[in-house]
Coordinates of C-alpha atoms in Angstrom, one line a residue:
M1 CA -71.0 -139.5 -5.3
R2 CA -73.9 -137.4 -3.9
V3 CA -74.0 -139.4 -0.7
R4 CA -70.3 -139.2 -0.3
G5 CA -70.4 -135.4 -0.9
A6 CA -73.2 -135.0 1.6
G7 CA -71.2 -137.0 4.1
L8 CA -68.2 -134.7 3.6
G9 CA -70.3 -131.7 4.0
R10 CA -71.7 -132.9 7.3
G11 CA -68.2 -133.7 8.5
A12 CA -67.0 -130.2 7.6
A13 CA -70.0 -128.6 9.3
W14 CA -69.4 -130.5 12.5
T15 CA -65.6 -129.7 12.3
V16 CA -66.5 -126.0 12.1
A17 CA -69.0 -126.4 15.0
V18 CA -66.1 -127.8 17.2
L19 CA -63.3 -125.6 16.1
V20 CA -65.0 -122.2 16.4
P21 CA -65.9 -122.5 20.1
L22 CA -62.5 -124.1 20.9
A23 CA -60.7 -121.2 19.2
F24 CA -62.8 -118.7 21.2
L25 CA -62.0 -120.5 24.4
V26 CA -58.3 -120.6 23.7
V27 CA -57.9 -117.0 22.6
F28 CA -60.1 -115.3 25.1
F29 CA -59.9 -117.5 28.1
A30 CA -57.0 -120.0 28.2
Y31 CA -54.4 -117.6 26.9
P32 CA -55.2 -114.7 29.3
V33 CA -55.4 -117.0 32.3
A34 CA -52.1 -118.7 31.2
V35 CA -50.4 -115.3 30.9
M36 CA -51.7 -114.3 34.4
A37 CA -50.5 -117.6 35.9
G38 CA -47.2 -117.3 34.1
R39 CA -46.5 -114.0 35.9
G40 CA -46.8 -115.9 39.2
F41 CA -44.9 -119.1 38.3
V42 CA -42.1 -117.8 36.1
S43 CA -39.2 -116.1 37.7
D44 CA -36.1 -114.9 35.8
G45 CA -37.3 -116.9 32.8
R46 CA -37.5 -120.1 34.7
L47 CA -40.4 -122.1 36.1
D48 CA -40.7 -121.5 39.9
L49 CA -43.3 -123.6 41.8
S50 CA -42.0 -122.7 45.3
G51 CA -45.1 -120.5 45.7
F52 CA -47.2 -123.6 46.3
A53 CA -45.2 -124.5 49.3
D54 CA -45.3 -121.0 50.6
V55 CA -49.0 -120.5 50.2
F56 CA -50.0 -123.9 51.5
A57 CA -47.8 -123.4 54.6
R58 CA -50.1 -120.6 55.7
P59 CA -52.9 -121.6 58.1
R60 CA -54.9 -118.8 56.5
T61 CA -55.0 -120.6 53.2
W62 CA -56.5 -123.8 54.6
R63 CA -59.1 -121.8 56.6
I64 CA -60.1 -119.9 53.4
I65 CA -60.4 -123.2 51.4
G66 CA -62.5 -124.8 54.1
Q67 CA -64.8 -121.7 54.3
T68 CA -65.2 -121.7 50.5
L69 CA -66.3 -125.3 50.4
A70 CA -68.6 -125.0 53.4
Q71 CA -70.3 -121.9 52.2
A72 CA -70.7 -123.2 48.6
G73 CA -71.9 -126.7 49.7
L74 CA -74.5 -125.5 52.2
A75 CA -75.8 -122.7 49.9
T76 CA -76.1 -125.1 47.0
T77 CA -78.0 -127.6 49.1
V78 CA -80.5 -125.0 50.3
S79 CA -80.9 -123.5 46.9
V80 CA -81.8 -126.9 45.4
L81 CA -84.2 -127.7 48.2
L82 CA -86.0 -124.4 47.8
G83 CA -85.6 -124.1 44.1
V84 CA -87.2 -127.4 43.0
P85 CA -90.6 -126.5 44.5
G86 CA -90.3 -123.1 43.0
A87 CA -89.6 -124.6 39.6
Y88 CA -92.8 -126.6 39.9
V89 CA -95.0 -123.6 40.9
L90 CA -93.6 -121.2 38.4
Y91 CA -93.3 -123.5 35.4
R92 CA -95.9 -126.2 35.9
R93 CA -98.8 -124.3 37.3
R94 CA -100.7 -121.4 35.9
F95 CA -101.7 -118.3 37.9
A96 CA -102.1 -114.6 37.4
G97 CA -98.8 -112.7 37.6
R98 CA -96.6 -115.8 37.0
A99 CA -94.4 -113.9 34.4
A100 CA -93.9 -111.1 36.9
V101 CA -92.9 -113.5 39.7
R102 CA -90.4 -115.2 37.3
A103 CA -88.8 -111.9 36.5
L104 CA -88.7 -111.0 40.2
V105 CA -86.8 -114.2 41.2
T106 CA -84.2 -113.5 38.4
V107 CA -83.4 -109.9 39.5
P108 CA -81.2 -110.9 42.5
F109 CA -79.0 -113.1 40.2
V110 CA -78.2 -110.3 37.8
L111 CA -77.6 -107.6 40.3
P112 CA -73.9 -106.7 40.9
T113 CA -72.6 -108.8 43.8
V114 CA -71.5 -105.7 45.7
V115 CA -75.0 -104.3 45.5
V116 CA -76.5 -107.5 46.6
G117 CA -74.2 -107.5 49.6
V118 CA -75.0 -103.9 50.5
A119 CA -78.8 -104.4 50.1
F120 CA -78.7 -107.7 52.1
R121 CA -76.6 -106.2 54.9
S122 CA -79.0 -103.3 55.2
L123 CA -81.6 -105.8 56.3
L124 CA -79.4 -107.4 59.0
V125 CA -77.9 -104.4 60.8
E126 CA -79.3 -103.5 64.2
N127 CA -81.8 -101.0 62.9
G128 CA -82.7 -103.0 59.9
P129 CA -85.9 -105.0 59.3
L130 CA -84.2 -108.3 60.3
G131 CA -81.8 -106.8 62.8
F132 CA -83.5 -108.8 65.6
L133 CA -82.0 -112.0 64.2
H134 CA -78.4 -110.7 65.0
L135 CA -77.0 -112.3 61.8
D136 CA -74.9 -109.4 60.6
G137 CA -71.3 -110.5 59.9
T138 CA -72.1 -114.2 60.5
F139 CA -71.6 -117.3 58.4
A140 CA -75.4 -117.7 58.1
A141 CA -75.7 -114.3 56.6
V142 CA -73.2 -115.2 53.9
V143 CA -75.0 -118.4 53.1
A144 CA -78.4 -116.7 53.0
A145 CA -77.1 -114.1 50.6
L146 CA -75.6 -116.8 48.3
V147 CA -79.0 -118.5 48.3
F148 CA -80.7 -115.2 47.6
F149 CA -78.3 -114.7 44.7
N150 CA -78.5 -118.2 43.1
Y151 CA -82.1 -119.3 43.8
A152 CA -83.1 -118.2 40.2
I153 CA -80.6 -120.6 38.7
V154 CA -82.4 -123.7 40.1
V155 CA -85.9 -122.3 39.5
R156 CA -85.3 -121.4 35.8
G157 CA -82.9 -124.2 35.0
V158 CA -85.1 -127.0 36.4
G159 CA -88.3 -125.2 35.5
G160 CA -87.3 -125.0 31.8
M161 CA -87.1 -128.8 31.7
W162 CA -90.1 -129.4 33.9
E163 CA -92.3 -127.2 31.7
R164 CA -91.4 -129.4 28.7
L165 CA -91.7 -132.7 30.5
D166 CA -94.6 -134.9 29.3
P167 CA -96.9 -135.3 32.4
R168 CA -98.5 -138.6 31.1
A169 CA -95.7 -140.7 32.7
E170 CA -96.6 -139.4 36.1
Q171 CA -100.3 -139.6 35.4
A172 CA -99.9 -143.2 34.4
A173 CA -98.1 -143.9 37.7
R174 CA -100.9 -142.3 39.6
A175 CA -103.5 -144.4 37.6
L176 CA -101.6 -147.5 38.8
G177 CA -102.1 -146.5 42.4
A178 CA -98.9 -144.5 43.2
T179 CA -99.4 -141.7 45.7
P180 CA -98.5 -138.2 44.5
W181 CA -95.3 -138.3 46.6
R182 CA -94.2 -141.7 45.2
A183 CA -95.0 -140.6 41.6
L184 CA -92.9 -137.5 42.1
R185 CA -90.1 -139.4 43.7
T186 CA -89.9 -142.3 41.3
V187 CA -91.0 -140.8 38.0
T188 CA -90.7 -137.0 37.8
L189 CA -87.6 -136.3 39.9
P190 CA -85.5 -139.0 38.2
A191 CA -86.5 -137.5 34.8
L192 CA -85.4 -134.1 36.1
T193 CA -82.0 -135.3 37.4
P194 CA -80.0 -133.9 34.4
A195 CA -81.5 -130.4 34.9
I196 CA -81.1 -130.6 38.7
A197 CA -77.5 -131.7 38.4
S198 CA -76.8 -128.9 35.9
A199 CA -78.4 -126.3 38.1
A200 CA -76.6 -127.6 41.2
S201 CA -73.2 -127.5 39.5
L202 CA -73.8 -123.9 38.4
V203 CA -74.9 -122.8 41.8
F204 CA -71.9 -124.4 43.4
L205 CA -69.6 -122.7 41.0
F206 CA -71.2 -119.3 41.5
C207 CA -71.1 -119.8 45.3
A208 CA -67.4 -120.9 45.3
T209 CA -66.4 -117.9 43.2
A210 CA -68.6 -115.3 44.9
F211 CA -66.8 -112.0 45.3
G212 CA -68.7 -108.9 46.2
T213 CA -71.4 -110.5 48.3
V214 CA -68.8 -112.4 50.5
L215 CA -66.5 -109.3 50.7
V216 CA -69.3 -107.1 52.0
L217 CA -71.0 -109.6 54.4
G218 CA -68.2 -111.8 55.5
G219 CA -65.2 -109.5 55.2
L220 CA -61.8 -111.0 56.1
R221 CA -63.4 -113.3 58.7
Y222 CA -65.4 -115.3 56.2
G223 CA -63.4 -114.7 53.1
T224 CA -63.2 -117.2 50.2
V225 CA -60.6 -118.1 47.6
E226 CA -62.1 -115.5 45.3
T227 CA -61.8 -112.6 47.8
E228 CA -58.3 -113.7 48.7
I229 CA -57.2 -113.6 45.1
W230 CA -58.4 -110.0 44.9
V231 CA -56.6 -109.1 48.2
Q232 CA -53.3 -110.6 47.0
T233 CA -53.6 -109.0 43.5
T234 CA -54.8 -105.5 44.4
Q235 CA -53.5 -104.9 47.9
F236 CA -50.3 -106.9 48.2
L237 CA -49.4 -107.2 44.5
D238 CA -48.5 -110.8 45.2
L239 CA -49.1 -112.3 41.8
R240 CA -47.5 -115.6 42.8
A241 CA -49.9 -116.1 45.7
A242 CA -52.8 -115.1 43.5
A243 CA -51.7 -117.6 40.8
V244 CA -51.5 -120.4 43.3
L245 CA -54.9 -119.6 44.6
S246 CA -56.3 -119.5 41.1
V247 CA -55.0 -123.0 40.5
V248 CA -56.6 -124.1 43.8
Q249 CA -59.9 -122.6 42.6
L250 CA -59.6 -124.3 39.3
V251 CA -59.0 -127.7 40.9
V252 CA -62.1 -127.3 43.0
V253 CA -64.1 -126.4 39.9
V254 CA -62.8 -129.4 38.0
V255 CA -63.8 -131.7 40.8
A256 CA -67.3 -130.2 40.9
L257 CA -67.6 -130.5 37.2
L258 CA -66.6 -134.2 37.2
A259 CA -69.1 -134.9 40.0
A260 CA -71.9 -133.1 38.1
N261 CA -71.1 -134.8 34.8
R262 CA -71.1 -138.2 36.5
A263 CA -74.4 -137.5 38.1
R264 CA -75.9 -136.5 34.8
A265 CA -74.4 -139.5 33.0
R266 CA -75.9 -141.9 35.4
R267 CA -79.5 -140.8 34.8
E268 CA -79.4 -139.0 31.5
R269 CA -81.6 -140.4 28.8
A270 CA -84.1 -139.3 26.2
L271 CA -87.0 -137.8 28.2
P272 CA -90.6 -137.8 27.1
L273 CA -91.0 -134.1 26.1
A274 CA -94.5 -132.8 25.2
S275 CA -94.8 -131.3 21.8
T276 CA -94.8 -127.5 21.6
G277 CA -98.4 -126.3 21.8
T278 CA -99.8 -129.7 22.5
A279 CA -102.2 -129.9 25.4
V280 CA -102.0 -133.1 27.4
R281 CA -105.3 -134.0 29.0
P282 CA -104.9 -135.3 32.5
L283 CA -106.2 -138.8 33.3
R284 CA -109.2 -139.2 35.4
L285 CA -108.4 -141.4 38.4
R286 CA -110.9 -143.5 40.1
R287 CA -110.9 -144.4 43.7
S288 CA -112.0 -147.6 45.2
A289 CA -114.9 -147.5 47.7
G290 CA -113.6 -146.4 51.1
E291 CA -110.2 -145.3 49.8
P292 CA -109.1 -142.0 51.2
R293 CA -108.9 -139.2 48.7
D294 CA -105.3 -138.3 47.7
D295 CA -105.3 -136.0 44.7
G296 CA -101.9 -134.4 45.2
L297 CA -103.2 -131.1 46.6
G298 CA -101.1 -131.6 49.7
L299 CA -97.8 -131.5 47.7
E300 CA -99.0 -128.6 45.5
R301 CA -100.0 -126.6 48.6
A302 CA -96.7 -127.3 50.3
A303 CA -94.8 -126.2 47.2
A304 CA -96.9 -123.1 46.8
L305 CA -96.4 -122.2 50.4
V306 CA -92.6 -122.7 50.3
T307 CA -92.4 -120.7 47.0
A308 CA -94.5 -117.8 48.4
L309 CA -92.3 -117.6 51.5
V310 CA -89.1 -117.6 49.4
V311 CA -90.4 -115.0 47.0
A312 CA -91.4 -112.8 49.9
L313 CA -87.9 -113.1 51.3
L314 CA -86.4 -112.4 47.9
A315 CA -88.5 -109.3 47.5
L316 CA -87.6 -107.9 51.0
P317 CA -84.0 -106.8 50.1
L318 CA -85.2 -105.3 46.8
V319 CA -88.0 -103.4 48.6
N320 CA -85.6 -102.2 51.2
L321 CA -83.3 -101.0 48.4
V322 CA -86.1 -99.0 46.9
V323 CA -87.1 -97.5 50.3
R324 CA -83.5 -96.5 51.1
S325 CA -83.1 -94.9 47.7
L326 CA -86.2 -92.7 48.4
R327 CA -84.9 -91.6 51.8
V328 CA -83.2 -88.2 51.7
G329 CA -82.0 -87.4 55.2
D330 CA -85.1 -87.2 57.4
R331 CA -87.5 -86.9 54.5
W332 CA -88.8 -88.7 51.5
G333 CA -88.0 -87.6 48.0
L334 CA -86.7 -88.3 44.5
D335 CA -83.4 -86.3 44.9
H336 CA -81.2 -89.3 44.4
Y337 CA -83.0 -90.2 41.1
V338 CA -82.8 -86.6 39.9
A339 CA -79.0 -86.7 40.6
L340 CA -78.6 -89.6 38.2
S341 CA -78.7 -87.2 35.3
S342 CA -75.6 -85.4 36.5
V343 CA -72.0 -86.4 36.8
R344 CA -70.9 -86.9 40.4
G345 CA -68.8 -89.1 42.7
G346 CA -65.7 -89.0 40.5
V347 CA -67.6 -90.7 37.6
T348 CA -67.1 -89.2 34.2
V349 CA -70.5 -90.1 32.8
T350 CA -74.1 -90.0 34.0
V351 CA -75.9 -93.1 35.2
W352 CA -78.2 -93.0 32.1
Q353 CA -75.2 -93.0 29.8
A354 CA -73.7 -95.9 31.7
A355 CA -77.0 -97.8 31.4
L356 CA -77.0 -97.3 27.6
T357 CA -73.4 -98.5 27.5
S358 CA -74.4 -101.6 29.5
L359 CA -77.3 -102.4 27.1
R360 CA -75.2 -102.1 24.0
T361 CA -72.4 -104.2 25.6
A362 CA -74.9 -106.8 26.8
V363 CA -76.5 -107.2 23.3
D364 CA -73.0 -107.8 21.7
A365 CA -72.1 -110.2 24.5
T366 CA -75.4 -112.1 24.2
L367 CA -75.1 -112.6 20.5
L368 CA -71.6 -113.9 20.8
A369 CA -72.5 -116.2 23.7
L370 CA -75.5 -117.6 21.8
L371 CA -73.3 -118.4 18.8
V372 CA -70.5 -120.0 20.8
G373 CA -72.7 -121.6 23.5
G374 CA -75.2 -122.9 21.0
L375 CA -72.5 -124.6 18.9
V376 CA -71.1 -126.2 22.1
A377 CA -74.5 -127.4 23.3
L378 CA -75.2 -128.9 19.8
V379 CA -71.9 -130.8 19.7
V380 CA -72.0 -132.0 23.3
S381 CA -75.6 -133.2 23.0
R382 CA -74.6 -135.9 20.5
R383 CA -74.0 -139.5 21.6
P384 CA -71.1 -140.9 19.6
R385 CA -70.8 -144.6 19.4
R386 CA -67.0 -144.7 19.7
P387 CA -65.6 -144.5 23.3
A388 CA -62.9 -142.0 22.2
A389 CA -65.5 -139.7 20.7
R390 CA -67.7 -139.9 23.8
R391 CA -64.7 -139.0 26.0
A392 CA -63.9 -136.1 23.6
V393 CA -67.5 -134.8 23.9
A394 CA -67.4 -135.1 27.7
G395 CA -64.1 -133.2 27.8
M396 CA -65.5 -130.4 25.6
D397 CA -68.5 -130.1 28.0
A398 CA -66.2 -129.7 31.0
L399 CA -63.8 -127.3 29.2
F400 CA -66.6 -124.7 28.6
M401 CA -67.6 -124.8 32.2
L402 CA -64.2 -123.6 33.4
P403 CA -64.8 -119.9 32.8
L404 CA -67.4 -120.0 35.6
G405 CA -64.8 -121.4 38.0
V406 CA -61.9 -119.2 37.3
S407 CA -61.6 -115.9 39.3
A408 CA -63.1 -112.9 37.4
V409 CA -60.1 -111.0 38.8
T410 CA -57.8 -113.5 37.1
V411 CA -59.7 -113.2 33.8
G412 CA -59.9 -109.4 33.8
F413 CA -56.3 -108.9 34.9
G414 CA -55.2 -111.6 32.4
F415 CA -56.9 -109.6 29.6
L416 CA -54.9 -106.5 30.5
L417 CA -51.7 -108.5 30.4
A418 CA -52.4 -110.7 27.4
M419 CA -54.1 -108.4 25.0
H420 CA -51.0 -106.1 24.7
Q421 CA -49.4 -107.7 21.6
P422 CA -51.4 -111.0 21.9
F423 CA -49.5 -114.1 20.7
G424 CA -46.6 -111.8 19.7
L425 CA -48.6 -109.8 17.2
D426 CA -47.9 -106.1 16.9
L427 CA -51.5 -105.3 18.0
D428 CA -52.9 -103.7 21.2
L429 CA -56.4 -104.8 21.9
R430 CA -56.7 -103.3 25.3
R431 CA -58.3 -100.1 23.9
S432 CA -60.8 -102.0 21.7
P433 CA -64.5 -101.5 22.6
L434 CA -65.1 -105.2 21.9
L435 CA -62.9 -106.4 24.7
V436 CA -65.7 -105.9 27.4
P437 CA -68.4 -107.7 25.5
V438 CA -66.0 -110.5 24.7
A439 CA -65.1 -110.8 28.4
Q440 CA -68.8 -110.9 29.3
A441 CA -69.4 -113.5 26.7
V442 CA -66.8 -115.7 28.2
V443 CA -68.8 -115.8 31.4
A444 CA -72.2 -116.1 29.6
V445 CA -71.2 -119.0 27.3
P446 CA -71.4 -121.7 30.1
L447 CA -74.9 -120.3 31.1
V448 CA -76.1 -120.8 27.5
V449 CA -74.6 -124.3 27.4
R450 CA -76.1 -125.4 30.7
T451 CA -79.5 -124.0 29.8
V452 CA -79.8 -125.6 26.4
L453 CA -77.9 -128.8 26.8
P454 CA -80.3 -130.7 29.1
V455 CA -83.1 -130.2 26.6
L456 CA -81.0 -131.2 23.6
R457 CA -79.8 -134.3 25.3
A458 CA -83.3 -135.3 26.3
I459 CA -84.4 -135.5 22.6
D460 CA -84.9 -139.1 21.5
P461 CA -82.3 -139.8 18.7
R462 CA -85.0 -141.7 16.9
L463 CA -86.8 -138.5 16.1
R464 CA -83.7 -137.3 14.1
E465 CA -83.5 -140.7 12.4
A466 CA -87.1 -140.7 11.4
A467 CA -86.8 -137.2 9.9
A468 CA -83.7 -138.2 8.0
T469 CA -85.5 -141.4 6.8
L470 CA -88.3 -139.3 5.4
G471 CA -85.8 -137.4 3.3
A472 CA -85.0 -134.3 5.4
A473 CA -81.6 -132.8 4.9
P474 CA -79.3 -132.5 7.9
G475 CA -80.1 -128.8 8.2
R476 CA -83.8 -129.5 8.0
V477 CA -83.5 -132.1 10.7
L478 CA -81.7 -129.6 12.9
R479 CA -84.4 -127.0 12.4
S480 CA -87.4 -129.3 12.7
V481 CA -86.2 -131.4 15.6
D482 CA -83.5 -129.9 17.7
L483 CA -84.5 -126.2 17.4
A484 CA -88.2 -127.0 17.6
L485 CA -87.8 -128.8 20.9
A486 CA -85.0 -126.5 22.3
G487 CA -86.5 -123.2 21.1
R488 CA -87.9 -122.3 24.4
A489 CA -84.6 -123.2 26.2
L490 CA -82.9 -120.8 23.7
G491 CA -85.2 -118.1 24.8
L492 CA -84.3 -118.8 28.4
A493 CA -80.6 -118.8 27.5
V494 CA -81.0 -115.4 25.9
G495 CA -82.5 -114.0 29.1
F496 CA -79.8 -115.6 31.2
A497 CA -76.9 -114.4 29.0
F498 CA -78.3 -110.9 28.7
A499 CA -79.0 -110.5 32.4
A500 CA -75.6 -111.9 33.3
S501 CA -73.9 -109.4 31.0
L502 CA -75.8 -106.5 32.4
G503 CA -74.7 -107.4 36.0
E504 CA -71.1 -108.6 35.3
F505 CA -68.7 -106.7 37.4
G506 CA -65.5 -108.6 38.1
A507 CA -63.7 -108.7 34.7
T508 CA -65.5 -105.5 33.5
S509 CA -64.1 -103.5 36.4
F510 CA -60.6 -104.1 34.9
L511 CA -61.5 -103.6 31.2
A512 CA -64.1 -100.8 31.1
R513 CA -62.7 -97.6 29.7
P514 CA -63.0 -94.5 32.0
D515 CA -65.2 -92.7 29.5
R516 CA -67.4 -95.7 28.8
P517 CA -68.1 -97.5 32.2
T518 CA -70.9 -99.9 32.5
L519 CA -73.7 -99.4 35.1
P520 CA -72.3 -102.0 37.7
V521 CA -68.9 -100.2 37.5
V522 CA -70.5 -96.8 38.1
I523 CA -72.5 -98.2 41.1
F524 CA -69.4 -99.6 42.6
R525 CA -67.6 -96.3 42.3
L526 CA -70.5 -94.4 43.8
I527 CA -70.6 -96.8 46.8
G528 CA -66.9 -96.3 47.4
R529 CA -67.3 -92.5 47.5
P530 CA -67.8 -90.8 50.9
G531 CA -71.0 -88.9 51.6
P532 CA -74.7 -89.7 51.7
E533 CA -75.3 -88.2 48.3
S534 CA -73.0 -90.6 46.5
Y535 CA -74.4 -93.6 48.5
G536 CA -78.0 -92.5 47.8
A537 CA -77.2 -92.2 44.1
A538 CA -75.7 -95.7 44.2
L539 CA -78.9 -97.0 45.7
A540 CA -81.0 -95.3 43.0
A541 CA -78.7 -96.5 40.3
S542 CA -79.1 -100.0 41.7
V543 CA -82.8 -99.7 41.5
V544 CA -82.5 -98.6 37.9
L545 CA -80.4 -101.7 37.1
A546 CA -82.9 -104.0 38.9
V547 CA -85.9 -102.5 36.9
L548 CA -83.9 -102.7 33.7
T549 CA -83.1 -106.3 34.3
A550 CA -86.6 -107.2 35.3
G551 CA -87.9 -105.6 32.1
V552 CA -85.4 -107.5 29.9
V553 CA -86.3 -110.8 31.6
A554 CA -90.0 -110.1 31.3
V555 CA -89.7 -109.4 27.6
C556 CA -87.7 -112.7 27.1
E557 CA -90.4 -114.5 29.1
R558 CA -93.1 -113.2 26.8
L559 CA -91.2 -113.9 23.6
R560 CA -90.3 -117.4 24.9
R561 CA -94.0 -118.2 25.6
A562 CA -95.0 -116.8 22.2
G563 CA -92.4 -118.8 20.4
E564 CA -93.7 -122.0 18.7
G565 CA -91.6 -124.5 16.8
G566 CA -88.3 -123.0 18.1
E567 CA -89.0 -119.4 16.8
W568 CA -89.2 -117.7 20.2

């Protein structure tokens, strides 16, 4: 009876772990998006799909789809090629200032996309530091900005796995005579395939749904599906065209997710992870007489050189942003920073009040994203024996990636339409202060899942079986095995979720109350106001957001390093 009761308890626990995230996804993502799409596809109470024919008959639609795929594909490829060496340098090697460099490479990812576009373009104009390249308003400028924005995803996603990878397999290959390049190609990179595939899928999704960066740098000439949805919604009020383009974007995302899941499924296996706090002594390799020395320094130096160059290029727009914020007419000064304490530019609060609102909102969104995303990662990491259960797990994994691929404009506008008497209830949630953190959590949940899931899937199931055989209860197995090995990944997920919430702009711009705007919303409003004072205040506020984000990431980095046994 006790065994049967324990089995029923485990079954109920897993049922709750599945139903809670699914309910969150249905209520706060699927329902608002369906309401938004319904406004475009339902006419006079009847389903009307003629919008597909109208939209696809436009040459502009096919040009935008092609540009979206080309920009996303090229930017993803470059991000992975540059990010993997960066992951090795920043997570596998030790040097002074490593934590600061990790925080630096994360700052571009969490800046509002409009700010990234403005800061990047200021480098490319004729009188800018890189004006001699004549890249302003070109396809290359858009791709370079997308790589600038998404480089951190590859570095931190792959680096989190590489840091925990047991080096003895590669050392054994070297002891058997493999060159450093061959050991990297045949041992290490295959073991990192799940993390690389996860990072690449995230980068592609962010590039395909980029909004502010593309709008500022590419304009109408190099627009994407995301910017076109915004144009059709806000300028032409053509909800039917916007709904059709949202469906197109969703199809692209689903195809990308299926490709990423297939790539992970082919190579995914239990990886040899080093125990937390266990130092692995490198093997001493002996060379035969006359054999040329090959100790792998060539690869390390090449990776360090590439990473140093990329970090310098990442720092250039940020440094330029600081310099421009200190420029007041023909002189230098702190006037723009002093102005942050006053209300200006049509904004009803000061920048410091907006920053405090952003911090509070990000804390709520992060806690909610960790709860939902952690449950999803835990469920999806399991390997059921029955084919139907395996397909269900794979489907759940794909479902929780969809929020990254649906237009933020669609989600935000859908919240406004759906949260007025949701599901027919006599309740108006549009004025609730929880609506903004919930919307930000919807975006942050996939980040938590993609950060934690590769580590959970890499755990050898025999570790759980051994713990259970020794008498550990299911909860004890979860704490001592899963959380112990995935604890550092959870710290990384906290940093990602918090940073993403701080910089989220798309949905928040629709939902933030006028008296409680977040910092990205205030920056966007200041940028849109005429006059050098408002623009200078926007640059200063952007610097504040960058410093705030870097500080948060640095704290998470320190806590993550200090955490042992999953208590980060």
